[in-house]
mmCIF file of C-alpha atoms in Angstrom:
data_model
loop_
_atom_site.group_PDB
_atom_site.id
_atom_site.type_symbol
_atom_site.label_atom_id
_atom_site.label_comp_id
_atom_site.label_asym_id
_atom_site.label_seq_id
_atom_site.Cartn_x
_atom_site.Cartn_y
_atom_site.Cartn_z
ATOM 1 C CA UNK A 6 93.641 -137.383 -162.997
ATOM 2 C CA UNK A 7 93.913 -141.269 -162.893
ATOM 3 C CA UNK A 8 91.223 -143.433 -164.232
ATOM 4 C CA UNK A 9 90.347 -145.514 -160.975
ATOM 5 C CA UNK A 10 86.638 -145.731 -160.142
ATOM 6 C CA UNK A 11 87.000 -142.647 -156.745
ATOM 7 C CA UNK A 12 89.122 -140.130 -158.684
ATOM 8 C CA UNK A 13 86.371 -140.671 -161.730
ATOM 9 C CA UNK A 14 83.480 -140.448 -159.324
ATOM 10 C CA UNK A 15 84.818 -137.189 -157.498
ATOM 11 C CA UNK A 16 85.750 -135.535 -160.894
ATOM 12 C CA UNK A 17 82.359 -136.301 -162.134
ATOM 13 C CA UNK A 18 80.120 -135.694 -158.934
ATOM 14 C CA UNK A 19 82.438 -131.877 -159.169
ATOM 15 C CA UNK A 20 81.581 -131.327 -162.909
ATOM 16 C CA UNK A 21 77.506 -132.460 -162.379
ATOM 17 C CA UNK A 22 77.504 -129.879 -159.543
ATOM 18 C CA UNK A 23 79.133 -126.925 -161.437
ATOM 19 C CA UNK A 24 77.022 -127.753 -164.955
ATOM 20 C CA UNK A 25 73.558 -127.944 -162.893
ATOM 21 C CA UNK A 26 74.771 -123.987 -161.650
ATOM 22 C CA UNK A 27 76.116 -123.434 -164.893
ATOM 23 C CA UNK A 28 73.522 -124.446 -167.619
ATOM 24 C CA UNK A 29 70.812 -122.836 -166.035
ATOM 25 C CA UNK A 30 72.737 -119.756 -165.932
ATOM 26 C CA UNK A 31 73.619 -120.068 -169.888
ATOM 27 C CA UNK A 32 70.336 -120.814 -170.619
ATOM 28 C CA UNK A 33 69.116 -117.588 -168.502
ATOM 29 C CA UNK A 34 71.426 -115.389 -170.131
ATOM 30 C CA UNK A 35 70.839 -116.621 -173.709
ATOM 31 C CA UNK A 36 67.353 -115.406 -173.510
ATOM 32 C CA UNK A 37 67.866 -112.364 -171.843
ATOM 33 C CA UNK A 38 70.297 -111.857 -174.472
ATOM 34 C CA UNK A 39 67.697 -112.932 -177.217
ATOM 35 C CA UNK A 40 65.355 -110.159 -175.859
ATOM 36 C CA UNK A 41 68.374 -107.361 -176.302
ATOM 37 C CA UNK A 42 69.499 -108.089 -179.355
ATOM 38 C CA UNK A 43 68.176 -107.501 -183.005
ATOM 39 C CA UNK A 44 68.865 -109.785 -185.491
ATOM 40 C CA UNK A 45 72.292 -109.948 -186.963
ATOM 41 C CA UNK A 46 73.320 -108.028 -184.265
ATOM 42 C CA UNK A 47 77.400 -108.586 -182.669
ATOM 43 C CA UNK A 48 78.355 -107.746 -179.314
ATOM 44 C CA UNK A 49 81.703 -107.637 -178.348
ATOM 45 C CA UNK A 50 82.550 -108.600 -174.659
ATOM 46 C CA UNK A 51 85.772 -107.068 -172.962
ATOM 47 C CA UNK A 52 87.385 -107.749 -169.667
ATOM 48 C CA UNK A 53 88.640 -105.599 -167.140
ATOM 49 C CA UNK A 54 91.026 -104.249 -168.700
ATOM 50 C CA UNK A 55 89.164 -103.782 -172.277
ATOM 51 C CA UNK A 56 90.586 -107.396 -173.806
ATOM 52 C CA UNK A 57 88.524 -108.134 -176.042
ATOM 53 C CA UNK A 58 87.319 -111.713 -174.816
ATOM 54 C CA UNK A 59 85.031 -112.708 -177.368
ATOM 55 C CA UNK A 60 81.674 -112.069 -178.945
ATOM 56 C CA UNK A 61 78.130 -112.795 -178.661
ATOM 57 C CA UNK A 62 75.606 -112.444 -181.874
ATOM 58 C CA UNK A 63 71.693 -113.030 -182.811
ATOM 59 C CA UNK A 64 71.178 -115.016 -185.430
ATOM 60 C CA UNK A 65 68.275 -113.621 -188.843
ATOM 61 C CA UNK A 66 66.121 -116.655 -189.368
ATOM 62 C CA UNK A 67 64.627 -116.626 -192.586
ATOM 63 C CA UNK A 68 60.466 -116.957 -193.279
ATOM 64 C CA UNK A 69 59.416 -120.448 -193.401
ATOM 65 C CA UNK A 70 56.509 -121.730 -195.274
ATOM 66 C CA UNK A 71 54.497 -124.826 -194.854
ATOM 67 C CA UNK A 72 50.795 -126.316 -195.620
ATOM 68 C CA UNK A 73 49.521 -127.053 -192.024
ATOM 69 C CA UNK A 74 46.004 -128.055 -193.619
ATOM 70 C CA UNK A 75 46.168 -130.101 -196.853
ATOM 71 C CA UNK A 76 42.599 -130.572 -197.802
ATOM 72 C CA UNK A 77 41.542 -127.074 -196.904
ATOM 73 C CA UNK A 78 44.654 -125.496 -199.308
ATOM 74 C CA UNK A 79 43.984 -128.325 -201.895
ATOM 75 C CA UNK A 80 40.093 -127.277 -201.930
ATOM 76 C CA UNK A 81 41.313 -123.245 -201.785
ATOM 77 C CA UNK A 82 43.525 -124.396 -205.288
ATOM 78 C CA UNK A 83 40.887 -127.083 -206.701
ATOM 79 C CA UNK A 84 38.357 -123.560 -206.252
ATOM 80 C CA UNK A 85 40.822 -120.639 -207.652
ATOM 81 C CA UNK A 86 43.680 -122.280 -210.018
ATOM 82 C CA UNK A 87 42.031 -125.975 -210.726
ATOM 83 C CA UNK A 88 44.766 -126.132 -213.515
ATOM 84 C CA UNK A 89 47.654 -126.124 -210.838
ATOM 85 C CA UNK A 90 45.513 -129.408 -208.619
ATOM 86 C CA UNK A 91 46.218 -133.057 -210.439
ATOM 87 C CA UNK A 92 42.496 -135.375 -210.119
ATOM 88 C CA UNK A 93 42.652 -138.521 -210.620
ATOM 89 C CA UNK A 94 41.890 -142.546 -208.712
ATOM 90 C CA UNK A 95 44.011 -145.026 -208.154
ATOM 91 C CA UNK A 96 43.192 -149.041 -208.415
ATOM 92 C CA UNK A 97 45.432 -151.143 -210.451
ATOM 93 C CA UNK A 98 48.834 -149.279 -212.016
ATOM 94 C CA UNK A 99 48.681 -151.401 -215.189
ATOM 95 C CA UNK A 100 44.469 -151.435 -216.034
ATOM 96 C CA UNK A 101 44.397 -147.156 -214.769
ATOM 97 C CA UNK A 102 42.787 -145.793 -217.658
ATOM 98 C CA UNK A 103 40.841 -148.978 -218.849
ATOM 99 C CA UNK A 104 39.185 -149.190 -214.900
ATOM 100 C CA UNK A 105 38.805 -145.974 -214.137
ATOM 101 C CA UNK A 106 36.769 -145.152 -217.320
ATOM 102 C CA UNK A 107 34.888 -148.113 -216.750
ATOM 103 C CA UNK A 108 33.701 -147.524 -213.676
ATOM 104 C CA UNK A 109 33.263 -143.978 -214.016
ATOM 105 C CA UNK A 110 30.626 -145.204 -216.608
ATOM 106 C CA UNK A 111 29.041 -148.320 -214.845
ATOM 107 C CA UNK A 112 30.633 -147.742 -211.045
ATOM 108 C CA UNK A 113 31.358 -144.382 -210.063
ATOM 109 C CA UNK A 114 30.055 -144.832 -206.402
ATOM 110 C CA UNK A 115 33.185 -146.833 -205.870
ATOM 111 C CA UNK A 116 35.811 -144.122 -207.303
ATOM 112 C CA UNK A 117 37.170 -142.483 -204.523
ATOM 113 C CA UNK A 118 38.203 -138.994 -205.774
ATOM 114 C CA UNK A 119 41.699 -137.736 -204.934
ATOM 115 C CA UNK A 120 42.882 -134.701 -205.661
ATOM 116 C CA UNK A 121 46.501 -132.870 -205.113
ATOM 117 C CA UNK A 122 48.289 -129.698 -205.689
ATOM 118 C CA UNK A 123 50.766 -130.044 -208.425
ATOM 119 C CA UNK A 124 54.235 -130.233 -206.897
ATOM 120 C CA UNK A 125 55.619 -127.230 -208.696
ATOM 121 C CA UNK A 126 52.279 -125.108 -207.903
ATOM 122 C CA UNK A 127 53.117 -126.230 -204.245
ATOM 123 C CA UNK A 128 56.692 -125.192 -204.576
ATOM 124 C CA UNK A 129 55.847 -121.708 -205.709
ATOM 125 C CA UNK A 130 53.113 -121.021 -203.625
ATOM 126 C CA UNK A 131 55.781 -121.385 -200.693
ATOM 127 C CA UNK A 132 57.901 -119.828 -202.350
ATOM 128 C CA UNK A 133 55.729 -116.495 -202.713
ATOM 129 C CA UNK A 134 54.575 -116.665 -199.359
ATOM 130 C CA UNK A 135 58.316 -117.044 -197.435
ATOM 131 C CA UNK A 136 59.016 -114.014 -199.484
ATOM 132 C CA UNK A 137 56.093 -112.174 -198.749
ATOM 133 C CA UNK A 138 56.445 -113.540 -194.560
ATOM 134 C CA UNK A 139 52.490 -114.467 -195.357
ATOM 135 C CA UNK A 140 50.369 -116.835 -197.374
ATOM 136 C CA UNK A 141 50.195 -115.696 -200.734
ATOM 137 C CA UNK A 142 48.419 -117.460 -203.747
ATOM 138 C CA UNK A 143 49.548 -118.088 -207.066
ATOM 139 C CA UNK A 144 47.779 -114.759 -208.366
ATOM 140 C CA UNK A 145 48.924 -112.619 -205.336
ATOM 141 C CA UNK A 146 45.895 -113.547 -203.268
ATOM 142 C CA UNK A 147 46.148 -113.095 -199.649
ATOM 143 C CA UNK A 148 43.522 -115.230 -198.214
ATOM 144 C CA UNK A 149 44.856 -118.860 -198.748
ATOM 145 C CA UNK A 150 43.767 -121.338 -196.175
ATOM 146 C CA UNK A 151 46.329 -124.082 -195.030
ATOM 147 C CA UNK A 152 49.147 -122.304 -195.301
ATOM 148 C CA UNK A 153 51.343 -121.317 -192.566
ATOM 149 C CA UNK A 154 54.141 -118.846 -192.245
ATOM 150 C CA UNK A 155 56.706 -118.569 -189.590
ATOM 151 C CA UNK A 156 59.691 -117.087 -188.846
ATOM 152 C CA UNK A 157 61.924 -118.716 -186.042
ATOM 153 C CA UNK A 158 63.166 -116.893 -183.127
ATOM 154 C CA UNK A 159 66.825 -116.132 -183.651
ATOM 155 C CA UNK A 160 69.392 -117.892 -182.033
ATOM 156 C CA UNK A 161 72.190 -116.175 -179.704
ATOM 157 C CA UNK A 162 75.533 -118.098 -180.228
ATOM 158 C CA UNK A 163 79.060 -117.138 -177.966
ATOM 159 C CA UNK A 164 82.421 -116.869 -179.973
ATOM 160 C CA UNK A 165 85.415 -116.759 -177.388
ATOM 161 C CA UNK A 166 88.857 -115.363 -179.043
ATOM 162 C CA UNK A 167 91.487 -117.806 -179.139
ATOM 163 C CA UNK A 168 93.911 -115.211 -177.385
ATOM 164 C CA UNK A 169 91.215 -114.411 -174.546
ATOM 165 C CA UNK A 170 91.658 -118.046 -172.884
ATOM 166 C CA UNK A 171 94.665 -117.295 -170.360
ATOM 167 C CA UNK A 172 93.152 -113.606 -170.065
ATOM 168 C CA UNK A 173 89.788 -115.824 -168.922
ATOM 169 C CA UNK A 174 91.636 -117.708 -167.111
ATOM 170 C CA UNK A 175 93.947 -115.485 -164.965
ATOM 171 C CA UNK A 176 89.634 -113.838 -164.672
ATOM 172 C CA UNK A 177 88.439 -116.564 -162.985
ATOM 173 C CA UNK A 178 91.565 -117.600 -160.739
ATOM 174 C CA UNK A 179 92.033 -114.322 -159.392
ATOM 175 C CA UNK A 180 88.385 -113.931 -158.607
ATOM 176 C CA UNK A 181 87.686 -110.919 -160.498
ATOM 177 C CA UNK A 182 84.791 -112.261 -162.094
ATOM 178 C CA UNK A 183 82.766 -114.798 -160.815
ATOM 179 C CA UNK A 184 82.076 -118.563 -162.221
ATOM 180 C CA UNK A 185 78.248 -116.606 -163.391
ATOM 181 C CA UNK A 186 80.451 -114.246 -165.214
ATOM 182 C CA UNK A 187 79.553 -111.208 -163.372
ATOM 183 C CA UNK A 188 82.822 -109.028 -162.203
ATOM 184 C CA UNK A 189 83.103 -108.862 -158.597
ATOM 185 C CA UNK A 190 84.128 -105.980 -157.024
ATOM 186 C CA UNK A 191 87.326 -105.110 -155.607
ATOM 187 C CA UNK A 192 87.570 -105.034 -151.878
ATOM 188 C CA UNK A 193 88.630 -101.578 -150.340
ATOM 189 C CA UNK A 194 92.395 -101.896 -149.636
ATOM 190 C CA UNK A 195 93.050 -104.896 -151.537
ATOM 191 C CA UNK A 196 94.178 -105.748 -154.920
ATOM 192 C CA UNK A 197 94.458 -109.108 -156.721
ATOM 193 C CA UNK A 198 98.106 -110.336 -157.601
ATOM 194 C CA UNK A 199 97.805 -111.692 -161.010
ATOM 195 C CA UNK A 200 100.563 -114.256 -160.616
ATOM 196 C CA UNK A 201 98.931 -116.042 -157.276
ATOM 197 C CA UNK A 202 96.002 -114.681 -157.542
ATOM 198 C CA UNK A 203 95.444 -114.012 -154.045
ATOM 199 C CA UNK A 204 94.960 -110.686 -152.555
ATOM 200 C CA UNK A 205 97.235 -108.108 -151.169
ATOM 201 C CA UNK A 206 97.277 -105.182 -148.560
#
């Protein structure tokens, strides 16, 4: 192919028209294939003439836990382990202590309280819960609010074997299976010479 501007237009207005059959295709099939398959699950896919062409497998997602509601799991852990929430205000880093206690004493309508989980309370809390695919509390509770637990949808990836490409090939110039990958059928009479590809009484 040369790089003037008509060769790279037809090559590219070719390739957009066979990717906008393809990729909706792909995408199809990768569902459909999502749907059939169990996780960890390996399919092999053969040709023909049983060559092994390449594989197609699910993916096992692991649980995945996250606080989706801050203030209603900080309040749930201010309520049930208050040792595992930090309190505290925040004005001026170097006067903390000296202002806060002051104005708790003269001011305390202008203290704001703040409150948070303890980072290594948070860490273990989602760490229980991934484990146990639910929300789960530090003391095995099951009815923590603000915490979420999901588990993604596992992925189908395609593996083709290095030694299937001039087996796919020789496939898809003969016209035994078609660009969707479906085999097509052999007409009555005919067979396919592998070496032109074209057919033959």
């Amino acid at each position: 192919m040369t790089d003037d501007p008509k060769s790279l237009a037809l090559a590219m207005v070719v390739l957009k028209f066979v990717a906008d059959k393809i990729n909706p295709a792909v995408r199809e099939l990768r569902a459909k294939a999502g749907a059939a398959l169990d996780a960890r699950d390996r399919v092999t896919a053969l040709g023909p003439g049983g060559e092994v062409l390449g594989t197609i497998t699910k993916s096992a997602p692991k649980p995945v836990a996250e606080v989706t509601d801050v203030e209603a799991f900080t309040a749930w852990m201010d309520a049930h382990w208050p040792d595992r929430v930090e309190h505290g205000a925040t004005i001026v880093p170097s006067m903390m202590d000296t202002a806060i206690a002051a104005l708790r004493t003269y001011a305390p309508h202008v203290l704001r309280h703040h409150q948070a989980v303890l980072p290594w309370a948070l860490a273990e809390v989602l760490r229980t819960s991934e484990a146990a695919k639910q929300p789960v509390g530090p003391g095995g509770e099951l009815d923590v609010p603000g915490v979420t637990v999901t588990t993604a949808t596992g992925t189908v990836s395609t593996r083709i074997d290095a030694e299937a490409l001039p087996v796919l090939a020789e496939l898809l110039a003969s016209g035994k299976v078609r660009l969707d990958g479906t085999l097509r059928p052999e007409l009555p009479g005919v067979r396919h010479d592998p070496g032109t590809g074209q057919g033959t009484a």
